[in-house]
Short mmCIF file of C-alpha atoms in Angstrom, two decimals:
data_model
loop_
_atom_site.label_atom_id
_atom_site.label_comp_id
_atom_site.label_asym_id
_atom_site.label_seq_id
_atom_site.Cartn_x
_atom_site.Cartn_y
_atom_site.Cartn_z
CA UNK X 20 3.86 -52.42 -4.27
CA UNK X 21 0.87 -50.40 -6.09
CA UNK X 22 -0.08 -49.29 -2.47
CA UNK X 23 3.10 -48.04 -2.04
CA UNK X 24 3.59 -46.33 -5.27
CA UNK X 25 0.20 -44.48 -4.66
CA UNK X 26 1.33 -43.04 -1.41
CA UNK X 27 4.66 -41.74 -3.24
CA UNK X 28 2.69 -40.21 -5.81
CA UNK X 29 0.51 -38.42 -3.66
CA UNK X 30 3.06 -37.08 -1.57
CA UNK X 31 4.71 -35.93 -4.46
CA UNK X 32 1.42 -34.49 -5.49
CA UNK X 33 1.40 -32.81 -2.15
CA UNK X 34 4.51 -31.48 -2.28
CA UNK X 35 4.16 -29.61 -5.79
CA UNK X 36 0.82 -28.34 -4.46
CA UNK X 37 2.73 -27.41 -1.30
CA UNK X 38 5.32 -25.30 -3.93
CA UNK X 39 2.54 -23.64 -6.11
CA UNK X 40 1.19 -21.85 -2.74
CA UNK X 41 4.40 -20.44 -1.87
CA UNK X 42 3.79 -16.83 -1.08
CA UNK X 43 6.93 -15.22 -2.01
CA UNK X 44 6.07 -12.43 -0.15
CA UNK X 45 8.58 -12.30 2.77
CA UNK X 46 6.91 -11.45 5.65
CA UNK X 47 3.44 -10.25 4.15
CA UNK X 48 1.90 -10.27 7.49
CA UNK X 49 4.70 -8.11 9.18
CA UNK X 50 4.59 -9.74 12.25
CA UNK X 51 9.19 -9.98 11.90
CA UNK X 52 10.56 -6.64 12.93
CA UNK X 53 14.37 -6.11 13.30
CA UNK X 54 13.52 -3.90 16.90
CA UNK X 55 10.13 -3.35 18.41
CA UNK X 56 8.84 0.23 17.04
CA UNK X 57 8.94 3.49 19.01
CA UNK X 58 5.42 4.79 19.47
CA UNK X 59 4.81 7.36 16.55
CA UNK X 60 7.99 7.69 14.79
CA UNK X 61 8.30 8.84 12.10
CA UNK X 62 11.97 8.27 11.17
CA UNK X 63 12.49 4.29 11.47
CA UNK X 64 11.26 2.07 9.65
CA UNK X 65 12.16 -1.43 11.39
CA UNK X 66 9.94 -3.94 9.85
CA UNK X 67 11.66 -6.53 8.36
CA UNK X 68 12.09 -6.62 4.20
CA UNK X 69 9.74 -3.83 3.94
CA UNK X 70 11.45 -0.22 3.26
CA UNK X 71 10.43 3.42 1.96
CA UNK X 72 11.48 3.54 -1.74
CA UNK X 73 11.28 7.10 -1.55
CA UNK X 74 11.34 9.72 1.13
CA UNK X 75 7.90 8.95 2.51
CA UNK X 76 7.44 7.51 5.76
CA UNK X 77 5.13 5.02 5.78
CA UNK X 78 4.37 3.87 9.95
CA UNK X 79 4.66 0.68 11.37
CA UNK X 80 2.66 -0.72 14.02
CA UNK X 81 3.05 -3.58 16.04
CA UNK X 82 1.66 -4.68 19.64
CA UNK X 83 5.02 -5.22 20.86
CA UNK X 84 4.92 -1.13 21.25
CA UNK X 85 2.73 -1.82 24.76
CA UNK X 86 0.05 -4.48 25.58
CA UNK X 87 -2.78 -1.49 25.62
CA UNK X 88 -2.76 -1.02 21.89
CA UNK X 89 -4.10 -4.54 20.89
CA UNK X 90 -7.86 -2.99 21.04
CA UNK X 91 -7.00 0.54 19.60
CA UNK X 92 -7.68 1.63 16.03
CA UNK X 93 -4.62 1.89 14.33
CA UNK X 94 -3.42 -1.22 15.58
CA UNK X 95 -5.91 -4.11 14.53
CA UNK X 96 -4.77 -6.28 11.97
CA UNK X 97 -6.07 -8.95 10.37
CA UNK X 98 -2.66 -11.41 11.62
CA UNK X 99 -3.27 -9.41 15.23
CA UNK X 100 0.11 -8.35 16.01
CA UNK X 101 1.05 -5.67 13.36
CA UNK X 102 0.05 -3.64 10.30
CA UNK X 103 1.79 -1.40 8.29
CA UNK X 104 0.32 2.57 7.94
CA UNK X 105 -0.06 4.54 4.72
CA UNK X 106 -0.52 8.20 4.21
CA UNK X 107 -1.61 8.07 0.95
CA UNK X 108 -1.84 11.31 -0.51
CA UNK X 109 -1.76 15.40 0.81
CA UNK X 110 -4.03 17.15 -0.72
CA UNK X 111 -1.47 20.34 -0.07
CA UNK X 112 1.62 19.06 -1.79
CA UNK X 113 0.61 15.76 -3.17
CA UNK X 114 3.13 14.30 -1.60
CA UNK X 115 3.05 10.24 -0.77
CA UNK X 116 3.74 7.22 1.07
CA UNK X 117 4.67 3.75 -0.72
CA UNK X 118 5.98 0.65 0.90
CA UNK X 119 8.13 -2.19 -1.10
CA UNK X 120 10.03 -5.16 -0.78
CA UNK X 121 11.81 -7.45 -2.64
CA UNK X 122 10.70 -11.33 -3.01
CA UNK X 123 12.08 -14.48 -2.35
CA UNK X 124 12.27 -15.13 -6.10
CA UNK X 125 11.78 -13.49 -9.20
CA UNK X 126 8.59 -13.62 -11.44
CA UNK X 127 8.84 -16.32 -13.99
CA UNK X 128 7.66 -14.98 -17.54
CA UNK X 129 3.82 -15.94 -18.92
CA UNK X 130 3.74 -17.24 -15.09
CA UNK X 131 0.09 -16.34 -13.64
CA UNK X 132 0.53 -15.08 -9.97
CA UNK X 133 -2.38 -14.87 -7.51
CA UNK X 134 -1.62 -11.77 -6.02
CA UNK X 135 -3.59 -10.40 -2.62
CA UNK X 136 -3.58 -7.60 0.44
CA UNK X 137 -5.84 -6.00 2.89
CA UNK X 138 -6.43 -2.25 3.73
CA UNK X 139 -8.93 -0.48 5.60
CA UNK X 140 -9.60 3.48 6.33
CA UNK X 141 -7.98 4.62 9.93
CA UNK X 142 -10.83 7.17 10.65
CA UNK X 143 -8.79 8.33 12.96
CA UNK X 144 -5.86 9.86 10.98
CA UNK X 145 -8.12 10.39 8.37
CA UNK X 146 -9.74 13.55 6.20
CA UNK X 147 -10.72 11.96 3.25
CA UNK X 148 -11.10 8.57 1.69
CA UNK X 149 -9.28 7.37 -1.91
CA UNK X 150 -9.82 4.51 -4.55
CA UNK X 151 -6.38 4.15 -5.93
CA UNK X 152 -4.71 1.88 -3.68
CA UNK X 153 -2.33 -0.61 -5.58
CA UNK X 154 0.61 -3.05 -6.11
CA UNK X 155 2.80 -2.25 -8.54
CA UNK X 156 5.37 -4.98 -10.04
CA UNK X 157 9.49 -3.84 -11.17
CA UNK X 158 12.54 -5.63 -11.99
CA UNK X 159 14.45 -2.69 -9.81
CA UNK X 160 13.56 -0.85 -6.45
CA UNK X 161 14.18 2.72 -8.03
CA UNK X 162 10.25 2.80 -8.97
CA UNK X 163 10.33 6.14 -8.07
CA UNK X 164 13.95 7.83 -8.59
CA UNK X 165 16.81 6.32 -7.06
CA UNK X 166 16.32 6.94 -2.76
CA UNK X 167 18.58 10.38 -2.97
CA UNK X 168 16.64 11.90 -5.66
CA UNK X 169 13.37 10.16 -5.23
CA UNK X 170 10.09 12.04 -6.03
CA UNK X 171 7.80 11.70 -3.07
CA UNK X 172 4.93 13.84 -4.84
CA UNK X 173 2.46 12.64 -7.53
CA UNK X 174 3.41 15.53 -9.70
CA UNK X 175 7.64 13.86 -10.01
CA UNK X 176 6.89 11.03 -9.18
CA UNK X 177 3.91 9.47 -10.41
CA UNK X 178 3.81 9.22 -14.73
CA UNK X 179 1.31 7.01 -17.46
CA UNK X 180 3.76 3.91 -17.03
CA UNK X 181 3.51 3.91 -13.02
CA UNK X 182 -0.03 2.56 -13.33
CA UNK X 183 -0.73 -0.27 -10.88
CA UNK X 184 -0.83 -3.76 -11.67
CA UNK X 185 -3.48 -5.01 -9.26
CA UNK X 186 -5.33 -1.95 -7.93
CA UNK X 187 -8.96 -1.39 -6.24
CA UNK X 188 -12.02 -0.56 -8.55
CA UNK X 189 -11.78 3.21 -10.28
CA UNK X 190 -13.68 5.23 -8.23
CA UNK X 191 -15.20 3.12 -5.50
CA UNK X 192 -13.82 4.88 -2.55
CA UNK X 193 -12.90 2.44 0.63
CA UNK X 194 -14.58 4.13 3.25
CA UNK X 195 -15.06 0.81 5.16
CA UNK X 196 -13.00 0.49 8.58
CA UNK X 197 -13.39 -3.33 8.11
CA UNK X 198 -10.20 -4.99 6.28
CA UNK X 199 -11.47 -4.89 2.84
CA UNK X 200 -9.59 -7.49 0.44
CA UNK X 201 -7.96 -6.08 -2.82
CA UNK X 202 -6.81 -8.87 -5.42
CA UNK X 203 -6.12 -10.25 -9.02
CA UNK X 204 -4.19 -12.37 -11.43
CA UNK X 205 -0.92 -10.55 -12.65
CA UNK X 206 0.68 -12.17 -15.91
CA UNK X 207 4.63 -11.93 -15.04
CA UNK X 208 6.64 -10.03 -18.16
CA UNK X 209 9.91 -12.27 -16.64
CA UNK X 210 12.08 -11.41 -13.65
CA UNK X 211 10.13 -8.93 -11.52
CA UNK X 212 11.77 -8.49 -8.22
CA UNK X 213 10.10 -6.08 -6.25
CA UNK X 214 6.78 -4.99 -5.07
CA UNK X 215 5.96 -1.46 -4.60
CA UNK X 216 2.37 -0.61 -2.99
CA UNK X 217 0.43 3.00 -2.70
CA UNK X 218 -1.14 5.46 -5.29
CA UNK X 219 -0.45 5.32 -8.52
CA UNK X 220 -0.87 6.85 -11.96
CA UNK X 221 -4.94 7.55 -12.56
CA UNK X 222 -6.89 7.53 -15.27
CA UNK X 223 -9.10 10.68 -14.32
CA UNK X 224 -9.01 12.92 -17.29
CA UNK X 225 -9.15 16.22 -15.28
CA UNK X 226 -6.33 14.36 -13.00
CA UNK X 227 -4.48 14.56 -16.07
CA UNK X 228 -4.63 17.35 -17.69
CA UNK X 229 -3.70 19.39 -14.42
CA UNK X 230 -0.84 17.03 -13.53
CA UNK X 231 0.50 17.96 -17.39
CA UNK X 232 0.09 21.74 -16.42
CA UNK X 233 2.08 21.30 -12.99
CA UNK X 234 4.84 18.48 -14.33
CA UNK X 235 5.37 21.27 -17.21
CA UNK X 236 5.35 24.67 -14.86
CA UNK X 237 6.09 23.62 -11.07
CA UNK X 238 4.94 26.98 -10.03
CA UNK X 239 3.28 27.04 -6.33
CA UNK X 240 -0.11 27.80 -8.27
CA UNK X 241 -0.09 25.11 -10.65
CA UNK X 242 0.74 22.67 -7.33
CA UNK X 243 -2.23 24.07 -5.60
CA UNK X 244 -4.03 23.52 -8.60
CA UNK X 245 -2.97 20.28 -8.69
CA UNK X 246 -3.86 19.61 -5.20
CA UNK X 247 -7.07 20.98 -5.23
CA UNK X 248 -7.93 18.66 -8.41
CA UNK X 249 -6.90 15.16 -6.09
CA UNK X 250 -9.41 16.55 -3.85
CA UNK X 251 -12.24 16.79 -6.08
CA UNK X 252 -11.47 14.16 -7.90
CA UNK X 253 -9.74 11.61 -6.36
CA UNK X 254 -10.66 11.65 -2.69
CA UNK X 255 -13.79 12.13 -0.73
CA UNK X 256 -13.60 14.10 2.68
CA UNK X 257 -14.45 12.66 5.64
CA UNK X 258 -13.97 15.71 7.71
CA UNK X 259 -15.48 14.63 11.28
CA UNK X 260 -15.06 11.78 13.45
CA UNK X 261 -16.80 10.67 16.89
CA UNK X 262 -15.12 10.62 19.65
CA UNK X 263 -16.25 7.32 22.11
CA UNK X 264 -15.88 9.09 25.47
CA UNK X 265 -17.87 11.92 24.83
CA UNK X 266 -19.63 11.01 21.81
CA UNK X 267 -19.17 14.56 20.42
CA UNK X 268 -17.84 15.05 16.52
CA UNK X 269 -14.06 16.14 16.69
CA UNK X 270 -11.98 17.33 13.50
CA UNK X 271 -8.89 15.53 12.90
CA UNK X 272 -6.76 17.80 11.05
CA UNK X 273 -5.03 15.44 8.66
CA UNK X 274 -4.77 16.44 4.82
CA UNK X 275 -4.67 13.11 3.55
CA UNK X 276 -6.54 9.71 3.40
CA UNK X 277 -4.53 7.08 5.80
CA UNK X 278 -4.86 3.44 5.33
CA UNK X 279 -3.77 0.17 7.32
CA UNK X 280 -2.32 -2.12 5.06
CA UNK X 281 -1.44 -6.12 5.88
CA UNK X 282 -1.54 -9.66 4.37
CA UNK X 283 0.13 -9.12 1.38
CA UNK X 284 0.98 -12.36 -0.81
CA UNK X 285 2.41 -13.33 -4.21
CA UNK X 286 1.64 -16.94 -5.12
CA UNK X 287 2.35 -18.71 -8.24
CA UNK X 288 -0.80 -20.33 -10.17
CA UNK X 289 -0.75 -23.81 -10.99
#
C-alpha cells in the first residue's frame, strides 16, 4: 500500500510540474503555418496565431518555401524550420514592425511568469543594429490603435506607457548573428491576453525630447528630426557587408535594423 501511494504521489507531483511548464505561447517556435509562405511577400502573413497588430509587415520564413533555403541566412532558426522577420525601425519615417498573439490563457494576477525569445541581426537586410527589442504584455490586441487606424511609426504610435515588459539591456546593441537569448520574470497585473513584441518606448533623453517636438508639430522637418535622432541614438550603422562569392564589401541599402525572431515562451513559475 505505502509503495503504491508513493507512486501516486509522484505522478501527481509530475503532473503539476508537467502544468507549471506550460508555455502558453501557442506556437512560439512557428513551425504551424495555415499555407506554406510565398518567397518575399510582403502582404500575407500565414503563420499560425501570430498577426500584425498594426500595418507593419513583419516576414515569415519557413523551409517549406524550397529545400535550398535551410543553409541561407535569413532562414536559420534555432527550431530549424522557421523564424519570424522584424524590420524594426526606418530611420526615414520611423515607421515599425511588431508581431503579437494571443495565449492559451490569461495571466493570473501576482502570478510570476518566466518569460523567453531569441533574436539575432540578419546582416543581410541590415544597415544598422538596435538595443530595444522587447515583449510587451496587454489585456487587448489594440496596443497600438485599433488595426484601421493603427500607428505604425514611433512618433503615433509609440508613448511613456508602451515601455516593454521584458526587453534587452539599454544600450547594448545586438550585433551578434548568433541567436542571442532575451529573458526575465514578469509579475502578471491579472488577465493579460496578448503578447506584442518589437521596439518600444525608450528612455533616451534626447529620444525624448525630439519625439515631444514631432508628436506636438508632425511637420516633415520635425520627422526628419526625429529620424535622424533614432539614428544617433538608438541604432548603430552597419553600413557594409561581405559578400561570400567574391569576398568584396557590398552596401545593402536597407534603412533599418532587421532581426530574426523565434522561441518565444510564457511559462508560469512555481
Amino acid at each position: 500500500m505505502s509503495k503504491i501511494f508513493v507512486i501516486t504521489v509522484s505522478l501527481g507531483m509530475l503532473v503539476l510540474h508537467s502544468k507549471a511548464q506550460q508555455n502558453l505561447v501557442i506556437n512560439g517556435n512557428f513551425e504551424e503555418y495555415w499555407y506554406c509562405p510565398p518567397i518575399l511577400s510582403y502582404d500575407s502573413f500565414p503563420c499560425k496565431n501570430w498577426y500584425s497588430p498594426n500595418r507593419g509587415t513583419p516576414d515569415y520564413f519557413n523551409i517549406c518555401m524550397f529545400d535550398s533555403l535551410k543553409n541561407n541566412n535569413y532562414i536559420t532558426s534555432i527550431s530549424e524550420n522557421a523564424s519570424i522577420g522584424l524590420g524594426l525601425i526606418s530611420v526615414e519615417t520611423s515607421s515599425m514592425e511588431h508581431i503579437q498573439s494571443q495565449l492559451s490563457l490569461p495571466l493570473k494576477k501576482l502570478q510570476k511568469y518566466k518569460v523567453s525569445f531569441w533574436v539575432r541581426l540578419n546582416y543581410k537586410f541590415s544597415d544598422y543594429a538596435a538595443y530595444n527589442i522587447g515583449l510587451y504584455f496587454s489585456k487587448n490586441k489594440n496596443v497600438l490603435g485599433d488595426y484601421l487606424i493603427s500607428k505604425d511609426n514611433y512618433i503615433e504610435g509609440i508613448s511613456p506607457e508602451l515601455k516593454a515588459h521584458i526587453s534587452n539591456k539599454q544600450e547594448k546593441y545586438l550585433t551578434d548573428t548568433n541567436w542571442i537569448q532575451i529573458s526575465g520574470v514578469y509579475t502578471a497585473e491579472g488577465g493579460e491576453k496578448f503578447i506584442t513584441i518589437g521596439m518600444f518606448w525608450d528612455e533616451h533623453p534626447k529620444v525624448i525630447e525630439l519625439w515631444g517636438n514631432a508628436k506636438n508639430n508632425q511637420s516633415w522637418k520635425n520627422t526628419k528630426r526625429f529620424g535622424k535622432s533614432v539614428k544617433k541614438y538608438l541604432l548603430i550603422k552597419n553600413t557594409f557587408m561581405i559578400d561570400n562569392n567574391t569576398n568584396a564589401l557590398v552596401k545593402r541599402g536597407q534603412h533599418f535594423p532587421y532581426y530574426l525572431l523565434d522561441n518565444v515562451s510564457v511559462i508560469p513559475i512555481e
